[in-house]
PDB file of C-alpha atoms and ligand atoms in Angstrom:
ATOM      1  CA  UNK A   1      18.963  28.997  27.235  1.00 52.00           C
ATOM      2  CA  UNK A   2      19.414  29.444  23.608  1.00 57.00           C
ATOM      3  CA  UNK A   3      18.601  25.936  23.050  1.00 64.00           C
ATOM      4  CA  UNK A   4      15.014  26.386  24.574  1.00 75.00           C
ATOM      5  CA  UNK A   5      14.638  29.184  22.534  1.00 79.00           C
ATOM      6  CA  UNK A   6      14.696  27.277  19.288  1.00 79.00           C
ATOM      7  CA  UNK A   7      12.568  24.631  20.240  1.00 84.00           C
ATOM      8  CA  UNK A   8       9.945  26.896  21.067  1.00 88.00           C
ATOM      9  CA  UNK A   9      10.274  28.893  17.677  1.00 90.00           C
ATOM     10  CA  UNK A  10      10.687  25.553  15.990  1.00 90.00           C
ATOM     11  CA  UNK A  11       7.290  24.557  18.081  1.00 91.00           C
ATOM     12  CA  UNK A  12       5.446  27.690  16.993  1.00 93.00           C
ATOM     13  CA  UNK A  13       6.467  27.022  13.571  1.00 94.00           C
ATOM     14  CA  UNK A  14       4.958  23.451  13.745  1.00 95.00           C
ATOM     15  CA  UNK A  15       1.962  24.688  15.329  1.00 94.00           C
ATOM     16  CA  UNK A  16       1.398  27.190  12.869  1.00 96.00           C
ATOM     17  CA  UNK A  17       1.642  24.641   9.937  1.00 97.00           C
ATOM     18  CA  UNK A  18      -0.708  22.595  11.590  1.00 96.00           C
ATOM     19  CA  UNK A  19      -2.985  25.322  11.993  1.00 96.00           C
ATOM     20  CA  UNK A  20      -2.550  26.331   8.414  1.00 97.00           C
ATOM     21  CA  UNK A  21      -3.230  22.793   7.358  1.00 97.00           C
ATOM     22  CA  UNK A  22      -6.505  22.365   8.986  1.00 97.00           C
ATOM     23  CA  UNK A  23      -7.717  26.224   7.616  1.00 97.00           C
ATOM     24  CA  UNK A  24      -6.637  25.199   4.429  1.00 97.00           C
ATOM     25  CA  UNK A  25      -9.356  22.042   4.157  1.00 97.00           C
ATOM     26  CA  UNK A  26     -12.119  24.071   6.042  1.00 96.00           C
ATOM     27  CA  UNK A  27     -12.093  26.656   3.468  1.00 96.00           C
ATOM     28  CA  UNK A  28     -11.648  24.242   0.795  1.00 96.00           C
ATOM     29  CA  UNK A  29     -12.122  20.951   0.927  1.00 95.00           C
ATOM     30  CA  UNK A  30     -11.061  20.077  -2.197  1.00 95.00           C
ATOM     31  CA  UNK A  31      -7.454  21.530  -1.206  1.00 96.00           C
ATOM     32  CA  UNK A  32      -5.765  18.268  -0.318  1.00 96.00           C
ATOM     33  CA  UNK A  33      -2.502  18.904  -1.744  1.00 96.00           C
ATOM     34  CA  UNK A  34      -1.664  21.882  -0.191  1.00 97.00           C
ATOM     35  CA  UNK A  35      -3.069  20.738   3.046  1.00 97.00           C
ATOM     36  CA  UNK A  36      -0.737  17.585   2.728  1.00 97.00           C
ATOM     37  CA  UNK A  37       2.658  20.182   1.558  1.00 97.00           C
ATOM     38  CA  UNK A  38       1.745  21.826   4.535  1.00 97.00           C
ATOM     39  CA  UNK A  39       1.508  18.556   7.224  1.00 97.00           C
ATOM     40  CA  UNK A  40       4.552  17.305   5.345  1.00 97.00           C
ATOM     41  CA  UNK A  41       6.614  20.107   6.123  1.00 97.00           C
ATOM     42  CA  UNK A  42       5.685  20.163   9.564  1.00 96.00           C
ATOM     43  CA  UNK A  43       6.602  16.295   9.937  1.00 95.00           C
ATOM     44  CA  UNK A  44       9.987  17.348   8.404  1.00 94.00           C
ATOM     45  CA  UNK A  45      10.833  19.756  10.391  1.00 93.00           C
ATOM     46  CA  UNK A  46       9.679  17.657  13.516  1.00 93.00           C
ATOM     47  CA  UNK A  47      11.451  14.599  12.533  1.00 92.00           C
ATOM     48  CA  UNK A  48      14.605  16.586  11.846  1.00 93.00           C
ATOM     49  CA  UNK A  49      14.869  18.254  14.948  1.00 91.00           C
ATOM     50  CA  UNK A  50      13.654  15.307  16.861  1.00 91.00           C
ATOM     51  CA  UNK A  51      10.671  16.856  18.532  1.00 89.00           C
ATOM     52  CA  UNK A  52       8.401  15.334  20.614  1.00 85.00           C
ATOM     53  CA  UNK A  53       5.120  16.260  19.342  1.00 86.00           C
ATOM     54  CA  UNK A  54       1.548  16.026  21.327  1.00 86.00           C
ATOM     55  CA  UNK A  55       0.109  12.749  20.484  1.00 84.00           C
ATOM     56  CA  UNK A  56      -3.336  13.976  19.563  1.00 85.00           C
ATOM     57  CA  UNK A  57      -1.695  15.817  16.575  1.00 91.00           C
ATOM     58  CA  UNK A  58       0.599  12.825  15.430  1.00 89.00           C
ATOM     59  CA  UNK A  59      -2.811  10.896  15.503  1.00 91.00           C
ATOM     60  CA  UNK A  60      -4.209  13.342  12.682  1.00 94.00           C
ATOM     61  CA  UNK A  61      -1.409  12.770  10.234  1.00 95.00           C
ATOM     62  CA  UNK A  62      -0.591  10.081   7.735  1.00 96.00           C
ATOM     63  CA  UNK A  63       2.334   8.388   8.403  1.00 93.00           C
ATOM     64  CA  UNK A  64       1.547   7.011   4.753  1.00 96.00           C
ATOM     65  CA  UNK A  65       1.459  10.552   2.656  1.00 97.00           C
ATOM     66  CA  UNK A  66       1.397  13.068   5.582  1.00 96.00           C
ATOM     67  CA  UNK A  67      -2.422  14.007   4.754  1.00 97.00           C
ATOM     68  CA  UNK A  68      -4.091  15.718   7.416  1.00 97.00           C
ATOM     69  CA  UNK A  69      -6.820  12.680   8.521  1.00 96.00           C
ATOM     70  CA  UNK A  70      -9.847  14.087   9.227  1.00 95.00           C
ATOM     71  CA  UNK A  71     -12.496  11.751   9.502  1.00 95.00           C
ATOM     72  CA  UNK A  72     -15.003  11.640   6.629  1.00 95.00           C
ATOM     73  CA  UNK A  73     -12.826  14.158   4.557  1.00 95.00           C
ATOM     74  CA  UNK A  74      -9.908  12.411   4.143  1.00 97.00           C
ATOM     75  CA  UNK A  75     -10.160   9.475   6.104  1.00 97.00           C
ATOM     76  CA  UNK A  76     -12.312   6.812   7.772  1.00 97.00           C
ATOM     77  CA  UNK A  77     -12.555   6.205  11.385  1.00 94.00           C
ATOM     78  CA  UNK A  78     -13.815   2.801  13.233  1.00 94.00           C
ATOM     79  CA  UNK A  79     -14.020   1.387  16.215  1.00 92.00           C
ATOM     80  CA  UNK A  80     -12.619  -1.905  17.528  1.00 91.00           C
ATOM     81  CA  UNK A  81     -12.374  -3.848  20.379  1.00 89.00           C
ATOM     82  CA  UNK A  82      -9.675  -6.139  21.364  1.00 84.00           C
ATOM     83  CA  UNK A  83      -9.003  -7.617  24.362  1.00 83.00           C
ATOM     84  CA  UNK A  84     -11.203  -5.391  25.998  1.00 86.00           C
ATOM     85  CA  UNK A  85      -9.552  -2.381  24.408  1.00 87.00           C
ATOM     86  CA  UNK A  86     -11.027  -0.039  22.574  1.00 89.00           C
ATOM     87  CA  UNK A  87      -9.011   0.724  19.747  1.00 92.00           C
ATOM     88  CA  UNK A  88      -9.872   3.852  16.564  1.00 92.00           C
ATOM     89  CA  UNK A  89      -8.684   2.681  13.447  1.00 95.00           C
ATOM     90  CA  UNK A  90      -8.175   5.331  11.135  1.00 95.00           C
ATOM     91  CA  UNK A  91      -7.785   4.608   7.156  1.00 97.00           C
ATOM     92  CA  UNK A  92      -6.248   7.367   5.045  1.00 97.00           C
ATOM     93  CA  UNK A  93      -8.264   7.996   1.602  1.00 97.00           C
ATOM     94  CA  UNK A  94      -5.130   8.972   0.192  1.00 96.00           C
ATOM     95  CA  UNK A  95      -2.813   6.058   0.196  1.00 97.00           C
ATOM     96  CA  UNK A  96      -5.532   3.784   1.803  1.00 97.00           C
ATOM     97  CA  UNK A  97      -2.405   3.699   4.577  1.00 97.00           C
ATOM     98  CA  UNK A  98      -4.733   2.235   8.308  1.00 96.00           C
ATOM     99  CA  UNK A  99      -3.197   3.249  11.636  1.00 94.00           C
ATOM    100  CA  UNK A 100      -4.816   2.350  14.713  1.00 91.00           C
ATOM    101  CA  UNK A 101      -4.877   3.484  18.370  1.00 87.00           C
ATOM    102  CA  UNK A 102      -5.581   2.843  22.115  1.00 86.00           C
ATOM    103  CA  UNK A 103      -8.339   4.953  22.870  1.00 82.00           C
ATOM    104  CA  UNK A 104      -5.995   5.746  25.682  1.00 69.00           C
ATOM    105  CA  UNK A 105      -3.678   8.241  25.263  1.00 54.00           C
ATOM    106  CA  UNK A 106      -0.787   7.441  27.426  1.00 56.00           C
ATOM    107  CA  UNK A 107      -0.650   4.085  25.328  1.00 50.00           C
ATOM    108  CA  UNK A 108      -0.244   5.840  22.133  1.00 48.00           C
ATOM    109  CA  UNK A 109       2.244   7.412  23.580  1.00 50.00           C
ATOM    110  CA  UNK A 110       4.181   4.607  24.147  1.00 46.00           C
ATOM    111  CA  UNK A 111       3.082   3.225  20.725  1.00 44.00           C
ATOM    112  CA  UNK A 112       4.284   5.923  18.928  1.00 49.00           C
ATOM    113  CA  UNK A 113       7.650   5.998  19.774  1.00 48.00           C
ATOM    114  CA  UNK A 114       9.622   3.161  18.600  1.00 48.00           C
ATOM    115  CA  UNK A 115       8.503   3.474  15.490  1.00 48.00           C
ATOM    116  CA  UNK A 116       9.401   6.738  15.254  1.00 48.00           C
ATOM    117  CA  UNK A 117      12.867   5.912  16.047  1.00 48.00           C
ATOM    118  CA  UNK A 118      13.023   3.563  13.929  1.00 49.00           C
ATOM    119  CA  UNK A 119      12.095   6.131  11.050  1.00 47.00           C
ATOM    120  CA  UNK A 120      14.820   8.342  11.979  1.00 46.00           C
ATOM    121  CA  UNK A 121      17.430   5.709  12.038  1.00 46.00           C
ATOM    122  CA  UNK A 122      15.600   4.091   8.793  1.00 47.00           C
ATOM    123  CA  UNK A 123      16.499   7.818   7.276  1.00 45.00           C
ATOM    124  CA  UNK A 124      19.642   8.534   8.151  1.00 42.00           C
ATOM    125  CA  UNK A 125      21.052   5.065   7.067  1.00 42.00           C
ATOM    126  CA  UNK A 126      19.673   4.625   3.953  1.00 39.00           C
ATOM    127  CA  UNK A 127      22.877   3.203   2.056  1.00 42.00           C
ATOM    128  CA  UNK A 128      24.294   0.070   4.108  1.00 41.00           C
ATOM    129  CA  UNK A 129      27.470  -0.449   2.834  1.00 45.00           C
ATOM    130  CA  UNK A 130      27.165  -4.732   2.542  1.00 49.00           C
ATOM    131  CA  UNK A 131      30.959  -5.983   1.087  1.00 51.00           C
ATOM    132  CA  UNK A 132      30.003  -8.439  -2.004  1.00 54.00           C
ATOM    133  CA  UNK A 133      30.430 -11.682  -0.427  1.00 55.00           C
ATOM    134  CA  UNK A 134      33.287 -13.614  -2.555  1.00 56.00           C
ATOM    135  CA  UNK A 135      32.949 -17.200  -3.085  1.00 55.00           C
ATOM    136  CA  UNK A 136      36.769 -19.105  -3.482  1.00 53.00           C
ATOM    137  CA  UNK A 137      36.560 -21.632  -6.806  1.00 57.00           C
ATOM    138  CA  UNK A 138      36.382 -24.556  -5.659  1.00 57.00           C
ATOM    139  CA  UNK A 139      39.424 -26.433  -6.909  1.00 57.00           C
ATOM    140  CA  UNK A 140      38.598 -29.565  -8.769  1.00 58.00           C
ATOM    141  CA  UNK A 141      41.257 -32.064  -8.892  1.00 58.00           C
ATOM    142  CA  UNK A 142      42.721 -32.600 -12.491  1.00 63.00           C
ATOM    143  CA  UNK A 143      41.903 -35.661 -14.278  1.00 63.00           C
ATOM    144  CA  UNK A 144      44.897 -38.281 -14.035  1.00 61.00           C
TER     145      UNK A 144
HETATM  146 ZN1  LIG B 201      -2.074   8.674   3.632  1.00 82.13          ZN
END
């Protein structure tokens, strides 16, 4: 199946961006911007071909600026509890952007995907056409 094909090259290439990404801050830490190029490409390309990628990945990128979060480099990480859930709450240094998560992953799962709909949809329809609503004078009778 061709189609398979491509998702796995497109897959390798994500992976490999990832990858390059995370070498990218362990050799230099300093490196943020190339780090973030990198993590931003590979949410294009994911977004574009409408990928579904491993949650543990999507965790470690800022939906803010696309910075790879790694806790105490480039972002904070807490702990909360609500409702008797353990939530992470991640910050990004970057844009200050906070995204939290179930400590579960099957509910991030779930989390993660409306809104990531809604981003593609948000995307592609960027210019609403809205007809300029056109008010009729309102006719004042003439003085007798
Ligand atoms: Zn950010």
């Amino acid at each position: 199946m061709a189609g398979q094909v491509k998702d796995r090259e497109a897959f390798q290439r994500l992976s490999f961006l990832y990858q390059a990404a995370h070498c990218v801050l362990a050799q230099d830490p300093e490196n943020q911007a190339l780090a973030r190029f990198y993590c931003h490409t590979e949410r294009t390309i994911a977004k574009r071909l409408v990928l579904r990628r491993d949650p543990s990945v999507k965790r470690t990128l800022c939906r803010g600026c696309s910075s790879l979060l790694i806790p105490g480099l480039t972002c904070t990480q807490r702990q909360r509890r609500c409702k008797g859930q353990r939530w992470t709450v991640q910050t990004c240094l970057t844009c200050q952007r906070s995204q939290r998560f179930l400590n579960d992953p099957e509910h991030v799962l779930w989390g993660d995907r409306p809104e990531a709909l809604l981003r593609i949809q948000a995307g592609e329809r960027s210019e609403t056409t809205t007809a300029p609503v056109r008010q009729s004078p309102t006719h004042s009778s003439p003085p007798s």
